[in-house]
mmCIF file of C-alpha atoms and ligand atoms in Angstrom:
data_model
loop_
_atom_site.group_PDB
_atom_site.id
_atom_site.type_symbol
_atom_site.label_atom_id
_atom_site.label_comp_id
_atom_site.label_asym_id
_atom_site.label_seq_id
_atom_site.Cartn_x
_atom_site.Cartn_y
_atom_site.Cartn_z
ATOM 1 C CA MET A 133 0.119 0.176 -0.068
ATOM 2 C CA PHE A 134 1.454 3.250 -0.944
ATOM 3 C CA VAL A 135 -0.174 6.626 0.630
ATOM 4 C CA LEU A 136 0.048 9.878 -1.315
ATOM 5 C CA ALA A 137 -1.166 13.224 0.402
ATOM 6 C CA LEU A 138 -2.037 16.124 -1.630
ATOM 7 C CA VAL A 139 -1.392 19.191 0.387
ATOM 8 C CA ASN A 140 -0.942 22.906 0.110
ATOM 9 C CA GLN A 141 -2.054 25.502 2.561
ATOM 10 C CA LYS A 142 -3.103 27.664 -0.459
ATOM 11 C CA GLY A 143 -6.740 27.429 -1.216
ATOM 12 C CA GLY A 144 -7.868 26.622 -4.621
ATOM 13 C CA CYS A 145 -4.700 25.268 -6.224
ATOM 14 C CA GLY A 146 -6.049 22.195 -7.411
ATOM 15 C CA LYS A 147 -5.564 19.527 -4.694
ATOM 16 C CA THR A 148 -8.948 17.891 -4.972
ATOM 17 C CA THR A 149 -9.069 17.804 -8.844
ATOM 18 C CA VAL A 150 -5.767 16.043 -8.483
ATOM 19 C CA ALA A 151 -7.054 13.786 -5.706
ATOM 20 C CA VAL A 152 -9.968 12.549 -7.632
ATOM 21 C CA ASN A 153 -8.500 12.332 -10.894
ATOM 22 C CA LEU A 154 -5.427 10.663 -9.951
ATOM 23 C CA ALA A 155 -7.207 8.078 -7.951
ATOM 24 C CA GLY A 156 -9.370 7.617 -11.130
ATOM 25 C CA ALA A 157 -6.292 6.979 -13.492
ATOM 26 C CA LEU A 158 -4.764 4.543 -10.836
ATOM 27 C CA ALA A 159 -8.083 2.509 -10.423
ATOM 28 C CA GLN A 160 -8.438 2.427 -14.272
ATOM 29 C CA LEU A 161 -5.080 0.962 -14.590
ATOM 30 C CA GLY A 162 -6.240 -1.678 -12.241
ATOM 31 C CA HIS A 163 -5.011 -0.791 -8.900
ATOM 32 C CA SER A 164 -7.368 -0.712 -6.006
ATOM 33 C CA THR A 165 -7.411 2.760 -4.663
ATOM 34 C CA LEU A 166 -9.006 4.597 -1.747
ATOM 35 C CA LEU A 167 -9.501 8.081 -1.613
ATOM 36 C CA ILE A 168 -10.034 9.497 1.817
ATOM 37 C CA ASP A 169 -11.719 12.972 1.925
ATOM 38 C CA LEU A 170 -9.885 14.807 4.850
ATOM 39 C CA ASP A 171 -11.445 18.199 3.763
ATOM 40 C CA PRO A 172 -14.684 19.374 5.811
ATOM 41 C CA GLN A 173 -15.708 20.962 2.668
ATOM 42 C CA ALA A 174 -16.169 17.579 1.060
ATOM 43 C CA HIS A 175 -15.439 18.395 -2.485
ATOM 44 C CA ALA A 176 -13.680 15.297 -3.325
ATOM 45 C CA THR A 177 -16.890 13.404 -1.963
ATOM 46 C CA MET A 178 -19.025 15.322 -3.996
ATOM 47 C CA ALA A 179 -16.796 15.088 -7.128
ATOM 48 C CA LEU A 180 -17.265 11.259 -6.864
ATOM 49 C CA GLY A 181 -20.820 11.644 -6.871
ATOM 50 C CA CYS A 182 -21.263 10.620 -3.250
ATOM 51 C CA ALA A 183 -23.583 12.366 -0.586
ATOM 52 C CA PRO A 184 -23.549 10.682 2.807
ATOM 53 C CA ARG A 185 -26.811 10.830 4.592
ATOM 54 C CA ALA A 186 -26.386 12.746 8.208
ATOM 55 C CA GLY A 187 -26.580 10.019 10.896
ATOM 56 C CA VAL A 188 -26.785 7.212 8.702
ATOM 57 C CA ASP A 189 -23.716 6.722 6.458
ATOM 58 C CA ALA A 190 -20.199 6.694 8.003
ATOM 59 C CA THR A 191 -17.971 9.242 7.115
ATOM 60 C CA VAL A 192 -14.161 9.936 7.819
ATOM 61 C CA PHE A 193 -15.079 11.899 11.063
ATOM 62 C CA ASP A 194 -16.609 8.416 12.531
ATOM 63 C CA VAL A 195 -13.235 6.830 11.435
ATOM 64 C CA LEU A 196 -11.161 9.557 13.124
ATOM 65 C CA ALA A 197 -13.464 10.336 16.254
ATOM 66 C CA GLY A 198 -15.137 6.891 16.646
ATOM 67 C CA GLU A 199 -14.679 3.185 16.250
ATOM 68 C CA THR A 200 -15.717 2.896 12.572
ATOM 69 C CA SER A 201 -12.899 1.088 10.507
ATOM 70 C CA LEU A 202 -11.832 2.523 7.107
ATOM 71 C CA ASP A 203 -13.006 -0.627 5.487
ATOM 72 C CA GLU A 204 -16.352 -0.032 7.022
ATOM 73 C CA ALA A 205 -16.618 3.523 5.867
ATOM 74 C CA ALA A 206 -15.432 2.885 2.298
ATOM 75 C CA VAL A 207 -17.950 3.100 -0.546
ATOM 76 C CA ALA A 208 -17.539 2.298 -4.002
ATOM 77 C CA ALA A 209 -17.487 5.640 -5.891
ATOM 78 C CA SER A 210 -17.670 6.252 -9.608
ATOM 79 C CA GLY A 211 -14.677 5.431 -11.782
ATOM 80 C CA GLY A 212 -13.970 2.285 -9.692
ATOM 81 C CA VAL A 213 -12.407 4.349 -6.939
ATOM 82 C CA TRP A 214 -13.252 3.463 -3.010
ATOM 83 C CA LEU A 215 -14.049 6.627 -1.183
ATOM 84 C CA VAL A 216 -14.269 7.459 2.484
ATOM 85 C CA PRO A 217 -16.470 10.352 2.371
ATOM 86 C CA ALA A 218 -16.576 13.592 4.358
ATOM 87 C CA ALA A 219 -19.217 15.862 5.712
ATOM 88 C CA LEU A 220 -19.145 19.372 7.430
ATOM 89 C CA GLU A 221 -18.988 17.694 10.918
ATOM 90 C CA LEU A 222 -15.450 16.711 10.226
ATOM 91 C CA ALA A 223 -14.712 20.353 11.074
ATOM 92 C CA GLU A 224 -15.566 19.340 14.699
ATOM 93 C CA PHE A 225 -12.594 17.048 14.656
ATOM 94 C CA GLU A 226 -10.261 19.902 15.317
ATOM 95 C CA GLU A 227 -12.085 20.662 18.676
ATOM 96 C CA LEU A 228 -12.069 17.099 19.706
ATOM 97 C CA ALA A 229 -8.534 16.664 18.895
ATOM 98 C CA ALA A 230 -7.515 19.366 21.247
ATOM 99 C CA ARG A 231 -8.567 16.932 23.978
ATOM 100 C CA LEU A 232 -6.548 14.036 22.977
ATOM 101 C CA LEU A 233 -2.970 13.230 23.282
ATOM 102 C CA HIS A 234 -1.880 12.252 20.005
ATOM 103 C CA PRO A 235 -4.495 13.114 17.478
ATOM 104 C CA GLU A 236 -2.358 13.438 14.680
ATOM 105 C CA GLY A 237 -1.501 9.863 14.659
ATOM 106 C CA ILE A 238 -5.300 8.365 14.589
ATOM 107 C CA LEU A 239 -5.360 8.103 10.517
ATOM 108 C CA ALA A 240 -1.932 6.325 10.504
ATOM 109 C CA GLU A 241 -3.259 3.875 13.061
ATOM 110 C CA ARG A 242 -6.691 3.242 11.104
ATOM 111 C CA LEU A 243 -4.586 2.684 7.748
ATOM 112 C CA GLU A 244 -2.596 -0.232 9.261
ATOM 113 C CA PRO A 245 -5.274 -2.955 9.074
ATOM 114 C CA THR A 246 -6.228 -1.799 5.549
ATOM 115 C CA ARG A 247 -2.527 -2.553 4.116
ATOM 116 C CA GLU A 248 -3.679 -5.589 2.325
ATOM 117 C CA SER A 249 -6.992 -3.863 0.905
ATOM 118 C CA PHE A 250 -5.606 -1.328 -1.290
ATOM 119 C CA ASP A 251 -2.593 -0.745 -3.505
ATOM 120 C CA PHE A 252 -3.003 3.112 -3.281
ATOM 121 C CA VAL A 253 -4.413 5.511 -0.804
ATOM 122 C CA VAL A 254 -4.886 9.102 -1.959
ATOM 123 C CA LEU A 255 -5.595 11.622 0.857
ATOM 124 C CA ASP A 256 -7.213 14.962 -0.041
ATOM 125 C CA CYS A 257 -6.230 17.664 2.435
ATOM 126 C CA PRO A 258 -7.789 20.799 3.607
ATOM 127 C CA PRO A 259 -6.210 24.171 2.821
ATOM 128 C CA ARG A 260 -4.328 24.338 6.108
ATOM 129 C CA ALA A 261 -1.140 23.131 6.758
ATOM 130 C CA ASP A 262 -0.973 23.455 10.312
ATOM 131 C CA GLY A 263 -4.456 21.827 11.299
ATOM 132 C CA VAL A 264 -4.865 18.320 12.743
ATOM 133 C CA LEU A 265 -6.293 16.846 9.737
ATOM 134 C CA THR A 266 -3.053 17.589 7.536
ATOM 135 C CA ALA A 267 -1.129 16.707 10.405
ATOM 136 C CA ASN A 268 -2.705 13.159 10.308
ATOM 137 C CA ALA A 269 -2.246 12.927 6.414
ATOM 138 C CA LEU A 270 1.465 13.687 6.824
ATOM 139 C CA ARG A 271 1.894 11.133 9.529
ATOM 140 C CA ALA A 272 0.101 8.414 7.469
ATOM 141 C CA CYS A 273 1.617 9.150 4.082
ATOM 142 C CA ASP A 274 4.530 7.708 2.198
ATOM 143 C CA CYS A 275 4.748 10.652 0.015
ATOM 144 C CA ALA A 276 3.324 14.365 0.379
ATOM 145 C CA VAL A 277 2.600 15.851 -2.959
ATOM 146 C CA LEU A 278 2.886 19.776 -3.058
ATOM 147 C CA VAL A 279 0.092 20.809 -5.621
ATOM 148 C CA VAL A 280 1.170 24.157 -7.181
ATOM 149 C CA GLU A 281 -0.858 26.199 -9.425
ATOM 150 C CA THR A 282 1.421 27.601 -12.168
ATOM 151 C CA GLY A 283 -0.044 31.180 -11.540
ATOM 152 C CA ALA A 284 1.189 34.343 -9.957
ATOM 153 C CA PHE A 285 2.997 33.769 -6.583
ATOM 154 C CA ALA A 286 2.845 30.322 -7.192
ATOM 155 C CA LEU A 287 6.562 29.959 -6.490
ATOM 156 C CA GLN A 288 6.526 31.910 -3.021
ATOM 157 C CA GLY A 289 3.743 29.778 -2.100
ATOM 158 C CA ALA A 290 5.312 26.483 -2.882
ATOM 159 C CA ILE A 291 8.280 27.443 -1.039
ATOM 160 C CA ALA A 292 6.388 28.531 2.066
ATOM 161 C CA ALA A 293 4.595 25.003 1.820
ATOM 162 C CA GLN A 294 7.852 23.334 1.314
ATOM 163 C CA ARG A 295 9.272 24.782 4.574
ATOM 164 C CA ILE A 296 6.162 23.999 6.638
ATOM 165 C CA LEU A 297 6.444 20.343 5.353
ATOM 166 C CA LEU A 298 10.127 20.607 6.142
ATOM 167 C CA GLU A 299 9.346 21.601 9.914
ATOM 168 C CA ARG A 300 6.641 18.822 10.013
ATOM 169 C CA HIS A 301 9.467 16.350 8.911
ATOM 170 C CA GLN A 302 11.702 17.214 11.461
ATOM 171 C CA ARG A 303 9.154 16.579 14.128
ATOM 172 C CA GLU A 304 7.995 13.321 12.476
ATOM 173 C CA GLU A 305 9.489 9.799 13.246
ATOM 174 C CA HIS A 306 9.119 8.477 9.939
ATOM 175 C CA ALA A 307 10.502 9.913 6.793
ATOM 176 C CA PHE A 308 8.054 10.838 4.117
ATOM 177 C CA GLY A 309 8.848 11.779 0.707
ATOM 178 C CA VAL A 310 8.182 15.342 -0.798
ATOM 179 C CA ARG A 311 7.086 15.783 -4.379
ATOM 180 C CA VAL A 312 5.681 18.827 -6.303
ATOM 181 C CA LEU A 313 3.188 18.758 -8.736
ATOM 182 C CA ALA A 314 2.703 21.554 -11.256
ATOM 183 C CA THR A 315 -1.032 22.001 -12.321
ATOM 184 C CA MET A 316 -3.573 24.511 -13.931
ATOM 185 C CA PHE A 317 -0.551 24.733 -16.430
ATOM 186 C CA ASP A 318 -1.396 26.869 -19.784
ATOM 187 C CA ARG A 319 1.414 26.897 -22.180
ATOM 188 C CA ARG A 320 0.206 29.826 -23.963
ATOM 189 C CA LEU A 321 0.835 32.069 -20.943
ATOM 190 C CA ARG A 322 4.495 33.128 -20.473
ATOM 191 C CA ILE A 323 4.130 33.346 -16.812
ATOM 192 C CA ALA A 324 2.937 29.663 -16.589
ATOM 193 C CA ARG A 325 6.026 28.839 -18.835
ATOM 194 C CA GLU A 326 8.296 30.849 -16.443
ATOM 195 C CA ILE A 327 6.919 29.274 -13.058
ATOM 196 C CA LEU A 328 7.371 25.823 -14.310
ATOM 197 C CA ILE A 329 11.074 26.584 -15.316
ATOM 198 C CA ALA A 330 11.480 28.086 -11.860
ATOM 199 C CA LEU A 331 9.784 25.074 -10.173
ATOM 200 C CA GLN A 332 12.213 22.864 -12.020
ATOM 201 C CA ALA A 333 15.111 24.955 -10.948
ATOM 202 C CA ARG A 334 13.950 25.031 -7.331
ATOM 203 C CA PHE A 335 12.930 21.493 -6.882
ATOM 204 C CA GLY A 336 14.743 19.569 -9.443
ATOM 205 C CA PRO A 337 13.959 15.887 -9.529
ATOM 206 C CA ALA A 338 11.195 16.385 -6.735
ATOM 207 C CA LEU A 339 9.037 18.066 -9.494
ATOM 208 C CA PHE A 340 6.926 15.648 -11.401
ATOM 209 C CA HIS A 341 7.659 15.527 -14.967
ATOM 210 C CA THR A 342 3.926 15.844 -15.758
ATOM 211 C CA ALA A 343 2.145 18.962 -15.336
ATOM 212 C CA ILE A 344 -1.650 18.903 -15.222
ATOM 213 C CA ARG A 345 -2.906 21.195 -17.911
ATOM 214 C CA GLU A 346 -5.450 23.839 -17.614
ATOM 215 C CA SER A 347 -8.626 22.576 -19.023
ATOM 216 C CA VAL A 348 -12.195 23.422 -19.068
ATOM 217 C CA ARG A 349 -12.898 19.871 -18.942
ATOM 218 C CA LEU A 350 -11.500 19.249 -15.603
ATOM 219 C CA ARG A 351 -13.728 22.309 -14.224
ATOM 220 C CA GLU A 352 -16.850 20.606 -15.598
ATOM 221 C CA VAL A 353 -16.117 17.078 -14.480
ATOM 222 C CA ALA A 354 -15.904 18.200 -10.675
ATOM 223 C CA ALA A 355 -19.825 18.969 -10.929
ATOM 224 C CA LEU A 356 -20.713 15.711 -12.911
ATOM 225 C CA GLY A 357 -19.654 13.417 -9.960
ATOM 226 C CA ALA A 358 -17.172 11.216 -11.663
ATOM 227 C CA PRO A 359 -13.395 11.225 -12.464
ATOM 228 C CA VAL A 360 -12.388 12.507 -16.191
ATOM 229 C CA GLN A 361 -11.613 8.950 -16.966
ATOM 230 C CA VAL A 362 -15.241 8.205 -16.828
ATOM 231 C CA ILE A 363 -16.946 11.296 -18.334
ATOM 232 C CA ASP A 364 -14.149 11.978 -21.197
ATOM 233 C CA PRO A 365 -11.622 9.296 -21.572
ATOM 234 C CA SER A 366 -10.274 10.462 -24.730
ATOM 235 C CA SER A 367 -9.622 13.892 -23.316
ATOM 236 C CA ARG A 368 -5.990 15.334 -22.822
ATOM 237 C CA SER A 369 -6.645 15.886 -19.180
ATOM 238 C CA CYS A 370 -7.142 12.117 -19.086
ATOM 239 C CA GLN A 371 -3.828 11.760 -20.644
ATOM 240 C CA ASP A 372 -2.143 14.021 -18.200
ATOM 241 C CA PHE A 373 -3.555 11.843 -15.343
ATOM 242 C CA ARG A 374 -2.486 8.806 -16.889
ATOM 243 C CA ALA A 375 1.057 10.227 -17.300
ATOM 244 C CA LEU A 376 0.966 11.200 -13.626
ATOM 245 C CA ALA A 377 -0.454 7.776 -12.699
ATOM 246 C CA ALA A 378 2.580 6.099 -14.146
ATOM 247 C CA GLU A 379 5.046 8.304 -12.361
ATOM 248 C CA VAL A 380 3.225 7.617 -9.250
ATOM 249 C CA LEU A 381 3.547 3.789 -9.971
ATOM 250 C CA ALA A 382 7.403 4.078 -10.461
ATOM 251 C CA LEU A 383 7.633 6.185 -7.166
ATOM 252 C CA ALA A 384 5.511 3.274 -5.238
ATOM 253 C CA ALA A 385 7.817 0.779 -6.717
ATOM 254 C CA GLY A 386 10.766 2.657 -5.573
ATOM 255 C CA GLU A 387 12.150 3.568 -9.205
ATOM 256 C CA GLU A 388 12.516 7.144 -8.750
ATOM 257 C CA GLN A 389 15.805 9.029 -8.502
ATOM 258 C CA PRO A 390 17.033 8.600 -4.953
ATOM 259 C CA GLU A 391 17.500 12.340 -4.660
ATOM 260 C CA SER A 392 13.664 12.964 -5.491
ATOM 261 C CA ARG A 393 12.742 11.041 -2.212
ATOM 262 C CA THR A 394 13.183 14.203 -0.335
ATOM 263 C CA THR A 395 13.950 13.354 3.138
ATOM 264 C CA ALA A 396 14.490 16.306 5.476
ATOM 265 C CA SER A 397 18.025 16.801 4.469
ATOM 266 C CA ALA A 398 17.322 16.621 0.679
ATOM 267 C CA ALA A 399 14.307 19.035 1.291
ATOM 268 C CA ASP A 400 16.624 21.271 3.095
ATOM 269 C CA ALA A 401 18.763 21.217 -0.129
ATOM 270 C CA GLY A 402 15.955 22.530 -2.254
ATOM 271 C CA THR A 403 15.797 25.762 0.050
ATOM 272 C CA ARG A 404 19.487 26.666 -0.583
HETATM 273 N N1 LIG B 1928 -6.215 21.689 -14.479
HETATM 274 C C1 LIG B 1928 -7.093 22.430 -14.149
HETATM 275 N N2 LIG B 1928 -7.894 23.143 -15.161
HETATM 276 C C2 LIG B 1928 -8.781 23.980 -14.815
HETATM 277 N N3 LIG B 1928 -9.440 24.175 -14.081
HETATM 278 C C3 LIG B 1928 -8.915 23.491 -12.816
HETATM 279 C C4 LIG B 1928 -7.740 22.384 -12.969
HETATM 280 N N4 LIG B 1928 -7.612 22.061 -11.557
HETATM 281 C C5 LIG B 1928 -8.430 22.556 -10.875
HETATM 282 N N5 LIG B 1928 -9.331 23.355 -11.476
HETATM 283 C C6 LIG B 1928 -10.442 24.192 -10.840
HETATM 284 O O1 LIG B 1928 -9.863 24.992 -9.908
HETATM 285 C C7 LIG B 1928 -10.911 25.272 -9.081
HETATM 286 C C8 LIG B 1928 -10.009 24.705 -7.691
HETATM 287 O O2 LIG B 1928 -9.730 23.514 -7.797
HETATM 288 P P1 LIG B 1928 -9.783 22.343 -6.489
HETATM 289 O O3 LIG B 1928 -10.854 22.320 -5.935
HETATM 290 O O4 LIG B 1928 -9.164 21.145 -7.052
HETATM 291 O O5 LIG B 1928 -8.586 23.124 -5.709
HETATM 292 P P2 LIG B 1928 -8.212 22.736 -4.039
HETATM 293 O O6 LIG B 1928 -6.894 23.096 -3.781
HETATM 294 O O7 LIG B 1928 -8.723 21.606 -3.866
HETATM 295 O O8 LIG B 1928 -9.185 23.736 -3.143
HETATM 296 P P3 LIG B 1928 -9.388 23.859 -1.769
HETATM 297 O O9 LIG B 1928 -8.100 24.501 -1.181
HETATM 298 O O10 LIG B 1928 -10.814 24.669 -1.718
HETATM 299 O O11 LIG B 1928 -9.519 22.487 -1.287
HETATM 300 C C9 LIG B 1928 -11.984 24.333 -9.063
HETATM 301 O O12 LIG B 1928 -12.937 25.040 -9.759
HETATM 302 C C10 LIG B 1928 -11.480 23.396 -10.142
HETATM 303 O O13 LIG B 1928 -12.527 22.609 -11.074
HETATM 304 MG MG1 LIG B 1929 -10.012 20.737 -2.247
#
């Protein structure tokens, strides 16, 4: 089982879009894939056509705050993706966590018994780097993927996010990799091309070769309740996520360049 956390404290940079469609691409390739929605906004849940009924269906809140296992909470969603849905009640976990001794380790614990059930687990994080939900994701993941929109101020945001990840790294006992993914890339825009070059210079091999291109189709599919592989399998967005999935497979198989496995010291090198 390989666990990816999609992170960035910046809102609206494309985390959920990547989570849903990367999970769709991995599932389409035949890998059993679980998406865990860790955002009280529940956008990934909606994007996969799911609407948990309050008080009836289990959500990720029941997993983190109660006795429900991930296997019990997981539902078969569109595109062959398994989903542990979120609902607004997840916001209450912050308050509850303040009374617990090690609230940031709960998800990692809950994932242990599912190791045989899933090949990939994709964690969609809220736009907060310092909250307990993102802390749970970072504790549980093998690789944190920093999703960076190729627009104005992207590089500054990415560097700030990397710093936060690095601080977390130094506090964590387990080493997780850090990779950077450029998204909403529009080749026609000079700023987008310049930012991609700057990301390459800054993050080197930690930057995925694949950049997810800007696409109207991707905006649309979020409202249609299924990943792009289901809605428009011949689209270029579908190609982008297939290429990203291939890179993720190589990463999970340990075929990536050793220096792209950004441990604390290597991540530090990126800040030079
Ligand atoms: N590659 C893309 N091309 C075009 N639109 C995109 C792309 N990626 C994301 N979007 C759009 O940008 C908006 C924000 O994307 P998304 O919800 O994935 O971001 P997010 O980082 O998860 O946001 P939040 O921080 O609120 O969770 C959405 O309207 C989405 O459809
Ligand atoms: Mg989101």
